[in-house]
Short mmCIF file of C-alpha atoms in Angstrom, two decimals:
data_model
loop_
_atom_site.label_atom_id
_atom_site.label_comp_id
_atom_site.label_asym_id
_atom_site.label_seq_id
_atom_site.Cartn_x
_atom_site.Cartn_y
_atom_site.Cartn_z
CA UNK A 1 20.33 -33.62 -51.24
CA UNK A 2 19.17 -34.16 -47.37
CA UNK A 3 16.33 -32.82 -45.91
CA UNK A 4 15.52 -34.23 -42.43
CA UNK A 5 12.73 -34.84 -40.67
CA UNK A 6 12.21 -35.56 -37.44
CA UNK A 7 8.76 -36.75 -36.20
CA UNK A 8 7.75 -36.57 -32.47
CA UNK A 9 11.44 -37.65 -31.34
CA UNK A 10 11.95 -38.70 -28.23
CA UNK A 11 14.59 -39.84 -25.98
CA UNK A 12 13.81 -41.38 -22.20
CA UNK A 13 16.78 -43.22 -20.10
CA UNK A 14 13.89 -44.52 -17.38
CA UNK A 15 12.17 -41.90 -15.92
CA UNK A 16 14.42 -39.13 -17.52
CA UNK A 17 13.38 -37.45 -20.42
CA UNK A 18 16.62 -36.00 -22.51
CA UNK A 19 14.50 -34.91 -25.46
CA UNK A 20 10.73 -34.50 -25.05
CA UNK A 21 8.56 -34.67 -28.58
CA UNK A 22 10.84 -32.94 -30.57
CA UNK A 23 9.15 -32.19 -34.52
CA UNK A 24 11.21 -30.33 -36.79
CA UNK A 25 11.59 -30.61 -40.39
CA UNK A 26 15.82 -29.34 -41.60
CA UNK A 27 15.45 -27.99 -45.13
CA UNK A 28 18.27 -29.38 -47.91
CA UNK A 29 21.60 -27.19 -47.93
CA UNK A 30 19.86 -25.35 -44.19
CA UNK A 31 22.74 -24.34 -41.68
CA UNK A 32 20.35 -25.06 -38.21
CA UNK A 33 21.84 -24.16 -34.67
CA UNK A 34 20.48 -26.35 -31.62
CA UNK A 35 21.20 -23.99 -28.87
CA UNK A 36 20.63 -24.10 -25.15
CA UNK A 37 22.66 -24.64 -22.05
CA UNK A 38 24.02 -28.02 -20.59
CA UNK A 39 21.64 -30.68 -20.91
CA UNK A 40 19.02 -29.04 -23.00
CA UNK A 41 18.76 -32.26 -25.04
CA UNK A 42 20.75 -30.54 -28.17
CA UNK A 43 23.63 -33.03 -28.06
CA UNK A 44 21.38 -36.26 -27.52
CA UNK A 45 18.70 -34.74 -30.53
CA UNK A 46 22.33 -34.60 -32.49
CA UNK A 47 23.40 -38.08 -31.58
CA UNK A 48 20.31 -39.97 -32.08
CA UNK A 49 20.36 -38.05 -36.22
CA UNK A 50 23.76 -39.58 -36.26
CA UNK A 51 22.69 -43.02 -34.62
CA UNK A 52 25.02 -42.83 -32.01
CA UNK A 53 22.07 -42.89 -29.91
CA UNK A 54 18.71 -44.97 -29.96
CA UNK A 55 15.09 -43.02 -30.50
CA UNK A 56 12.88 -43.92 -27.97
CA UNK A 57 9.84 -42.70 -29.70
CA UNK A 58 9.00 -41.26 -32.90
CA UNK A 59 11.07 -41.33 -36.74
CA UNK A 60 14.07 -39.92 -38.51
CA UNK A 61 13.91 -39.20 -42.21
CA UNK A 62 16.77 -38.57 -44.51
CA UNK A 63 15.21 -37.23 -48.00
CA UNK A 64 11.90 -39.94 -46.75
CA UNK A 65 13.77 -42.65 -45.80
CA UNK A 66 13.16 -43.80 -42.50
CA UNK A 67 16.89 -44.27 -40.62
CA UNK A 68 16.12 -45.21 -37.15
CA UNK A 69 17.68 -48.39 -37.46
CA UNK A 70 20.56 -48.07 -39.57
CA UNK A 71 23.90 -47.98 -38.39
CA UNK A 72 25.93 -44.64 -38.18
CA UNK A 73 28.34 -45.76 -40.93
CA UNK A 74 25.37 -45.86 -43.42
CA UNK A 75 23.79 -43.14 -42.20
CA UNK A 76 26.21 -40.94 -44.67
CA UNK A 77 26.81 -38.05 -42.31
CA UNK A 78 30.14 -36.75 -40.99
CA UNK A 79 30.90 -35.75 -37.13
CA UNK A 80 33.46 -32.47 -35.92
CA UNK A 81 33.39 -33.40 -32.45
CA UNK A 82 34.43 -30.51 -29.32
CA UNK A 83 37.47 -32.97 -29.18
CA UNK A 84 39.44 -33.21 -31.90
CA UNK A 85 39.36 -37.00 -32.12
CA UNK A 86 42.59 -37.27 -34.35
CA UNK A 87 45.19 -40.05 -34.20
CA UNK A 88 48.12 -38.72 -33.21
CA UNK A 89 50.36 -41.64 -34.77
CA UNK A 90 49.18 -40.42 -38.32
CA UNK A 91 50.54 -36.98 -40.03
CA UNK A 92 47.31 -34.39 -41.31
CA UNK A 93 47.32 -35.59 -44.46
CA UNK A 94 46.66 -39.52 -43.14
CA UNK A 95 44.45 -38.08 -40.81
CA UNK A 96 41.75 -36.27 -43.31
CA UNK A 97 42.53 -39.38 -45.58
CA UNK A 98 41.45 -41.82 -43.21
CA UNK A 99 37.31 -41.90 -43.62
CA UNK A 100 38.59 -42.91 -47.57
CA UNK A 101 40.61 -45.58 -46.50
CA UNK A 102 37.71 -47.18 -44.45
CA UNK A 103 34.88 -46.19 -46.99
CA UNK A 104 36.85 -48.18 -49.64
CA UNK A 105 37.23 -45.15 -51.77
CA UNK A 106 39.08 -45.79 -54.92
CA UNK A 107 42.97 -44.88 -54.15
CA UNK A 108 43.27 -42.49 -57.18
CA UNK A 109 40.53 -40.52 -55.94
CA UNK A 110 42.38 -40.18 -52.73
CA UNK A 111 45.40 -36.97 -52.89
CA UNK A 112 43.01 -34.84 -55.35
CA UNK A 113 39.99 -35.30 -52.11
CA UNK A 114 42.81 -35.09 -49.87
CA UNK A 115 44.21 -32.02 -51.39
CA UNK A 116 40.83 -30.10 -52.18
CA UNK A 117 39.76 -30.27 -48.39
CA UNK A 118 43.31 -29.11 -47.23
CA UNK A 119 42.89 -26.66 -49.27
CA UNK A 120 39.56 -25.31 -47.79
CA UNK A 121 40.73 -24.94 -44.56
CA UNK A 122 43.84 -23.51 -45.20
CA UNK A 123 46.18 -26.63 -44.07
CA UNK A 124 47.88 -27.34 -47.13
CA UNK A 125 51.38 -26.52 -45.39
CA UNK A 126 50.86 -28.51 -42.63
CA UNK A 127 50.20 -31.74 -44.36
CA UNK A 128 52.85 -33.42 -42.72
CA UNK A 129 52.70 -32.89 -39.44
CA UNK A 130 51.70 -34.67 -36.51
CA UNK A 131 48.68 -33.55 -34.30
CA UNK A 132 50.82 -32.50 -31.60
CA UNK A 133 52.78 -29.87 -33.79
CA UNK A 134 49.48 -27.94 -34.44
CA UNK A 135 47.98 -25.75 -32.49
CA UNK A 136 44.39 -26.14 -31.14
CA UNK A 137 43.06 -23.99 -33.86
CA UNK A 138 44.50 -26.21 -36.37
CA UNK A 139 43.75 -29.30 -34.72
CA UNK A 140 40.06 -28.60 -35.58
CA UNK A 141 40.94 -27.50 -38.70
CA UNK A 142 42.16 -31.02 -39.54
CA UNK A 143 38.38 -32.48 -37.76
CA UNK A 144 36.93 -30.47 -40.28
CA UNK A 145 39.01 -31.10 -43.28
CA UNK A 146 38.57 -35.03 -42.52
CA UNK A 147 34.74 -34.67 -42.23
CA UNK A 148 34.64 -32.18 -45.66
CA UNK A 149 36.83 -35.34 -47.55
CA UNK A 150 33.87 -37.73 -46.95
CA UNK A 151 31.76 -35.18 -49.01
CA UNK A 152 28.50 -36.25 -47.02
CA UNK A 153 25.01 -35.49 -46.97
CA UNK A 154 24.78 -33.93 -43.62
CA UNK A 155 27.40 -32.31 -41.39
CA UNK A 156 26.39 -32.55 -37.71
CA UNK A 157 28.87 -30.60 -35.47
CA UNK A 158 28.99 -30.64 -31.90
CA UNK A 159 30.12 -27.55 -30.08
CA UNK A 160 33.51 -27.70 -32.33
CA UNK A 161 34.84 -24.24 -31.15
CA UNK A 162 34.63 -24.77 -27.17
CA UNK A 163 37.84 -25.89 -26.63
CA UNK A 164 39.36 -22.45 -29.18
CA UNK A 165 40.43 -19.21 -27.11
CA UNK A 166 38.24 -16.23 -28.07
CA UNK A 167 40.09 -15.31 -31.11
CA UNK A 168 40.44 -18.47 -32.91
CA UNK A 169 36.54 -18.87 -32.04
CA UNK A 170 36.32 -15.96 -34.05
CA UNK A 171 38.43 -17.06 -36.96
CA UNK A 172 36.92 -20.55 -36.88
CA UNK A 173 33.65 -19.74 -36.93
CA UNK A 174 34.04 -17.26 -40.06
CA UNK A 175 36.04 -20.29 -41.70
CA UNK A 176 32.46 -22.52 -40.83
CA UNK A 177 30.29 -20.14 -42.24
CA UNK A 178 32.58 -19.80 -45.62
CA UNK A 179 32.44 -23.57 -45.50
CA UNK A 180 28.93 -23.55 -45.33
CA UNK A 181 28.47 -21.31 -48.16
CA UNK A 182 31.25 -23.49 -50.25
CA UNK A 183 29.82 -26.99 -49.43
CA UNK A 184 26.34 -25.99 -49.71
CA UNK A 185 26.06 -29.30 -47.38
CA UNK A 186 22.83 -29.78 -44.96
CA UNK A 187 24.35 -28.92 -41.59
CA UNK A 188 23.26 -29.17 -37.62
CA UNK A 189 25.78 -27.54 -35.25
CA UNK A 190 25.50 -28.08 -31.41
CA UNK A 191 26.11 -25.05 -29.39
CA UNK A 192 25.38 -22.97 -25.95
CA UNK A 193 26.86 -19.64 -27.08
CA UNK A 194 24.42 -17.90 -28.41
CA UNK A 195 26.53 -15.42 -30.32
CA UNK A 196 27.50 -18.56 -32.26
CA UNK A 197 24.05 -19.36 -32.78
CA UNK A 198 23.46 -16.04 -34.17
CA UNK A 199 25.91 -15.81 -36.21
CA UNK A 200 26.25 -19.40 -38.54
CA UNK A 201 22.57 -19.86 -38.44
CA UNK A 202 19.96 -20.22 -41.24
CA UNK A 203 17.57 -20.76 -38.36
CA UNK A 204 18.11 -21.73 -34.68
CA UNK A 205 16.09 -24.42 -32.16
CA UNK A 206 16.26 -22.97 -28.73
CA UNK A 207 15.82 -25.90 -25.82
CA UNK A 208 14.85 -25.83 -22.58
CA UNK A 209 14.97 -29.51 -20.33
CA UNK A 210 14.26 -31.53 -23.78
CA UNK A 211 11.87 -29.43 -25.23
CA UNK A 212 12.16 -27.14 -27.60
CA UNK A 213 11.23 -23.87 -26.62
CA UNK A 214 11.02 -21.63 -29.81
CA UNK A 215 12.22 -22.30 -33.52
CA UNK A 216 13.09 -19.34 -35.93
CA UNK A 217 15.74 -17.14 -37.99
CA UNK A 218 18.14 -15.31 -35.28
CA UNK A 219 16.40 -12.13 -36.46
CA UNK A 220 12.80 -13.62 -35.60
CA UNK A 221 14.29 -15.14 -31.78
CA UNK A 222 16.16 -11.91 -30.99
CA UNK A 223 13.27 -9.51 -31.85
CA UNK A 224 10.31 -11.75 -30.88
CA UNK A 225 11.47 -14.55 -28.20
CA UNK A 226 8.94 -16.41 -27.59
CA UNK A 227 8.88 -16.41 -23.73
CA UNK A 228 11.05 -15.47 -20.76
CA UNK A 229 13.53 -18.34 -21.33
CA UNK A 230 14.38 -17.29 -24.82
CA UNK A 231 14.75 -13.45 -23.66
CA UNK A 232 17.04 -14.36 -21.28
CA UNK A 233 19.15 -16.53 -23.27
CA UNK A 234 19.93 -14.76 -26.20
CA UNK A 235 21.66 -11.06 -26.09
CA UNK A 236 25.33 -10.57 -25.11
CA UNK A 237 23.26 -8.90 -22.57
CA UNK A 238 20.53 -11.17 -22.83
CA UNK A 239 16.61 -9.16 -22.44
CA UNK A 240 16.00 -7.23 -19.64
CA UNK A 241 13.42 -9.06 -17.66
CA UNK A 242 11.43 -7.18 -14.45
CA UNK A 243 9.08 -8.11 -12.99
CA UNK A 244 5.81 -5.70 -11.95
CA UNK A 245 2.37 -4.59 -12.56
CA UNK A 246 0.13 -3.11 -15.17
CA UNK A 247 -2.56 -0.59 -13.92
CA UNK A 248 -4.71 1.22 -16.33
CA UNK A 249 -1.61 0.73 -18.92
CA UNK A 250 0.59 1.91 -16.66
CA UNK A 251 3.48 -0.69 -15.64
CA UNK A 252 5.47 -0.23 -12.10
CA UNK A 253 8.07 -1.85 -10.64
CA UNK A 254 10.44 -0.72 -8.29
CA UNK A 255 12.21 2.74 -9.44
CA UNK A 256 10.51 1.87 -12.91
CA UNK A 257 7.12 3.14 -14.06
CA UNK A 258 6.60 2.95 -17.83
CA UNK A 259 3.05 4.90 -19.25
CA UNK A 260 1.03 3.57 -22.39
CA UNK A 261 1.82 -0.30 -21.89
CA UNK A 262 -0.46 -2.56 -23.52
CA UNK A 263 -1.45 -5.28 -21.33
CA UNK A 264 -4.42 -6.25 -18.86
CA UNK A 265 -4.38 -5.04 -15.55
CA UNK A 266 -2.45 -7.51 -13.05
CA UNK A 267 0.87 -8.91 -12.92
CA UNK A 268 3.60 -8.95 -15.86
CA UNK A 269 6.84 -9.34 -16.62
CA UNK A 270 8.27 -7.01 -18.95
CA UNK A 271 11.42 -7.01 -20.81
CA UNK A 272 13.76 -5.00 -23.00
CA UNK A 273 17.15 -4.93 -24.59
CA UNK A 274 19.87 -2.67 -23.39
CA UNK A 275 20.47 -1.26 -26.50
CA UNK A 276 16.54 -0.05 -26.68
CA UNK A 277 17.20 2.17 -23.80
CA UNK A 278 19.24 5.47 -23.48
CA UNK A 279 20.43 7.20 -20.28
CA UNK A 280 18.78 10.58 -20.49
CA UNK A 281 17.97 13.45 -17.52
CA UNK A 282 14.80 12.20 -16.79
CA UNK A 283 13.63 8.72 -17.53
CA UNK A 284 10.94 5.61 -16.97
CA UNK A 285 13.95 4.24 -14.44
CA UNK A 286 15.71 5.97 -11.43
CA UNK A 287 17.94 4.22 -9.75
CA UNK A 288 21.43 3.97 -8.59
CA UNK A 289 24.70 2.52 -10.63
CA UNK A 290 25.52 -1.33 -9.77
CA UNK A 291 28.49 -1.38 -12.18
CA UNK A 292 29.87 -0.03 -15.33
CA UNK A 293 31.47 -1.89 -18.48
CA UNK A 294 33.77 -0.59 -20.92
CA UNK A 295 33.09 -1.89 -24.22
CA UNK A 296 35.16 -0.06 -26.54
CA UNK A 297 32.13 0.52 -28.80
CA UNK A 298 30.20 1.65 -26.09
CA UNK A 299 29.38 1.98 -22.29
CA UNK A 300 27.10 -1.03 -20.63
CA UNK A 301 25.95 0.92 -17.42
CA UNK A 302 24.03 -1.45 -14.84
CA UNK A 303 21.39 -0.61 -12.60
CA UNK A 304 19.68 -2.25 -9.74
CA UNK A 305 15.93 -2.19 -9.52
CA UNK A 306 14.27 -4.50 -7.71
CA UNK A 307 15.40 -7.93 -7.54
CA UNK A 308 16.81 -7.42 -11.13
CA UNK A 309 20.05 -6.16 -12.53
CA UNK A 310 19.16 -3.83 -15.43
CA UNK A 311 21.54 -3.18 -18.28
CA UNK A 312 21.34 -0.22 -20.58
CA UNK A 313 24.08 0.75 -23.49
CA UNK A 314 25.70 4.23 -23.10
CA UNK A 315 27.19 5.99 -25.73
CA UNK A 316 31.30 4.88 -25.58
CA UNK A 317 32.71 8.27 -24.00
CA UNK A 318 29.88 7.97 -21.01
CA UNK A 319 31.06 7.75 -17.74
CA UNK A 320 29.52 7.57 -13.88
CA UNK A 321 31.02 6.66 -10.50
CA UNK A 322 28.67 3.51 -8.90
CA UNK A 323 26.92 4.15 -6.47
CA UNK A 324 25.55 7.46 -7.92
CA UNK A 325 21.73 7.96 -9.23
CA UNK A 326 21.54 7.72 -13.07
CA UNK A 327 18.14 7.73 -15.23
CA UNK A 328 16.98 5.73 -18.32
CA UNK A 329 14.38 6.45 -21.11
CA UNK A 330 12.57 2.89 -21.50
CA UNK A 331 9.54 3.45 -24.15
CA UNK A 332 7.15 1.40 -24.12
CA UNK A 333 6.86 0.85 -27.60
CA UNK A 334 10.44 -1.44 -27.12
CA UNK A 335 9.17 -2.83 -24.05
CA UNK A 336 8.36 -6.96 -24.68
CA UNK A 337 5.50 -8.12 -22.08
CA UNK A 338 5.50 -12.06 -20.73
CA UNK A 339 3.11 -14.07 -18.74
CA UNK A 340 4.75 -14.16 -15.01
CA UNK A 341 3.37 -18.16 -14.75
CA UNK A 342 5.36 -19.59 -17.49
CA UNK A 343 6.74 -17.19 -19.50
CA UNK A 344 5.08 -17.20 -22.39
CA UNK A 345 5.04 -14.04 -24.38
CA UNK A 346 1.89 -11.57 -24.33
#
């Protein structure tokens, strides 16, 4: 059992402020994803759980239990670092065996742990190799097996697929998720790919410069976000964002004008996934063709209108020369609307 709480958590080096009042309560058994780009804060809010790090203000709870000043090793969590952090001198099997040597674990426990962790990462025929015989796929595979053998109360895993190529990210990240469901183990995995994010998570913290910007199920961030940053950090596109104005429900931009929007008259931003829109004869947009993607599955045709780059998704067999005029059906009932001074959503 672990449910963690963190209470107005903050972390300041001087002036700097790495994580900024950060409140979140992690349910028992939850899988949560802090996601955000470099420097967000998702790491340090990671590290300070583990007590690699020192709070500057506010408390951690495991379960009630205040931890701030307790030392990592009795914190009972297990790190899966982006670097595999294995020592090389030792086959696999010494390797995930190690954190039982050092926690004094009775010996006779140790093959049957050994073994049952192996086995859950599908390394049992690799037990006695060194690191450098494996491949980086199974180098990670070992970081997790020696983190599952501790059997903790919290996993915290930081970006542990950014060093994969895009296939074993694939693979690995199906084997977390089955691991996940296995373990039934309170986990917090570090990440900036949002497709990641969306993927392994129960629910997700999206930061921003140390502060979290919006906290929800991937479902509830990718349909709702809760301002401009959000929108245009999660989507593989991310959100369509233009900016324009609303007159008498009528938004404009340049080569865009979209009837039966529901804002105040004035300025807005207004935003939409690619997948909401369809090229059709006549549409709310009218403009040229910037570039075109092939994505197997479908066509991502991009427009320029205005300052923005505007993506819409074509059926698969859809094809245009750039350069020529194309038009897009954008109703407004898919159309998100966000305050231009600081993003917030409308």
């Amino acid at each position: 059992m672990a449910e963690i709480q963190l209470k107005s958590v903050s972390k300041r080096w001087g002036s700097f402020v790495g994580v900024d009042n950060f409140d979140l309560t992690i349910a028992d058994r939850e899988f949560l994803v802090l996601l955000g780009p470099s420097g967000c804060g998702k790491t340090t809010t990671m590290r300070m759980i583990a007590g690699l790090e020192d709070v500057t203000d506010g408390d951690i709870l495991v379960d009630g239990r205040r931890i701030n000043d307790l030392d990592p090793k009795d914190r009972d969590v297990a790190m899966v670092f982006q670097s595999y952090a294995l020592y090389p001198n030792m086959n696999v099997y010494d390797n995930i065996r190690f954190p039982l040597k050092v926690r004094k674990v009775p010996e006779a426990e140790h093959d049957a742990r050994v073994r049952r962790a192996s086995e859950m990462v599908e390394l049992d025929e690799f037990l006695h190799r060194k690191p450098s015989e494996l491949s980086g796929g199974q180098r990670q595979r070992v970081a997790l097996a020696r983190a599952i053998v501790r059997e903790p109360n919290v996993f915290l895993m930081d970006e542990p697929l950014s060093n994969l190529d895009a296939k074993l990210r694939v693979s690995t990240r199906a084997q977390i998720k089955n691991l996940s469901h296995e373990l039934k183990v309170t986990t917090i995995y570090v990440t900036h790919d949002q497709i990641e994010a969306m993927t392994l998570a129960d629910r997700v913290v999206v930061m921003s410069k140390g502060v979290v910007q919006q906290v929800g199920t991937p479902t509830e961030i990718y349909d709702n976000p809760a301002n401009t940053f959000v929108a245009g950090f999660i989507g593989s596109p991310a959100m369509n964002l233009v900016e324009g104005t609303v007159s008498g429900g009528v938004f404009e931009a340049k080569r865009m004008r979209i009837a039966g929007v529901g804002a105040p008259d004035g300025p807005v931003v207004l935003g939409f996934r690619a997948e909401d829109a369809a090229i059709a004869e006549e549409g709310e947009i009218t403009a040229p063709v910037y570039s075109l993607e092939l994505l197997g599955d479908a066509t991502m045709v991009t427009m320029r209108v205005g300052g923005a780059l505007i993506s819409v998704k074509a059926d698969k067999d859809y094809r245009i020369e750039i350069g020529e005029t194309v038009s897009a059906r954008v109703p407004a009932g898919i159309c998100h609307l966000f305050d231009p001074d600081g993003g917030r959503r409308l």
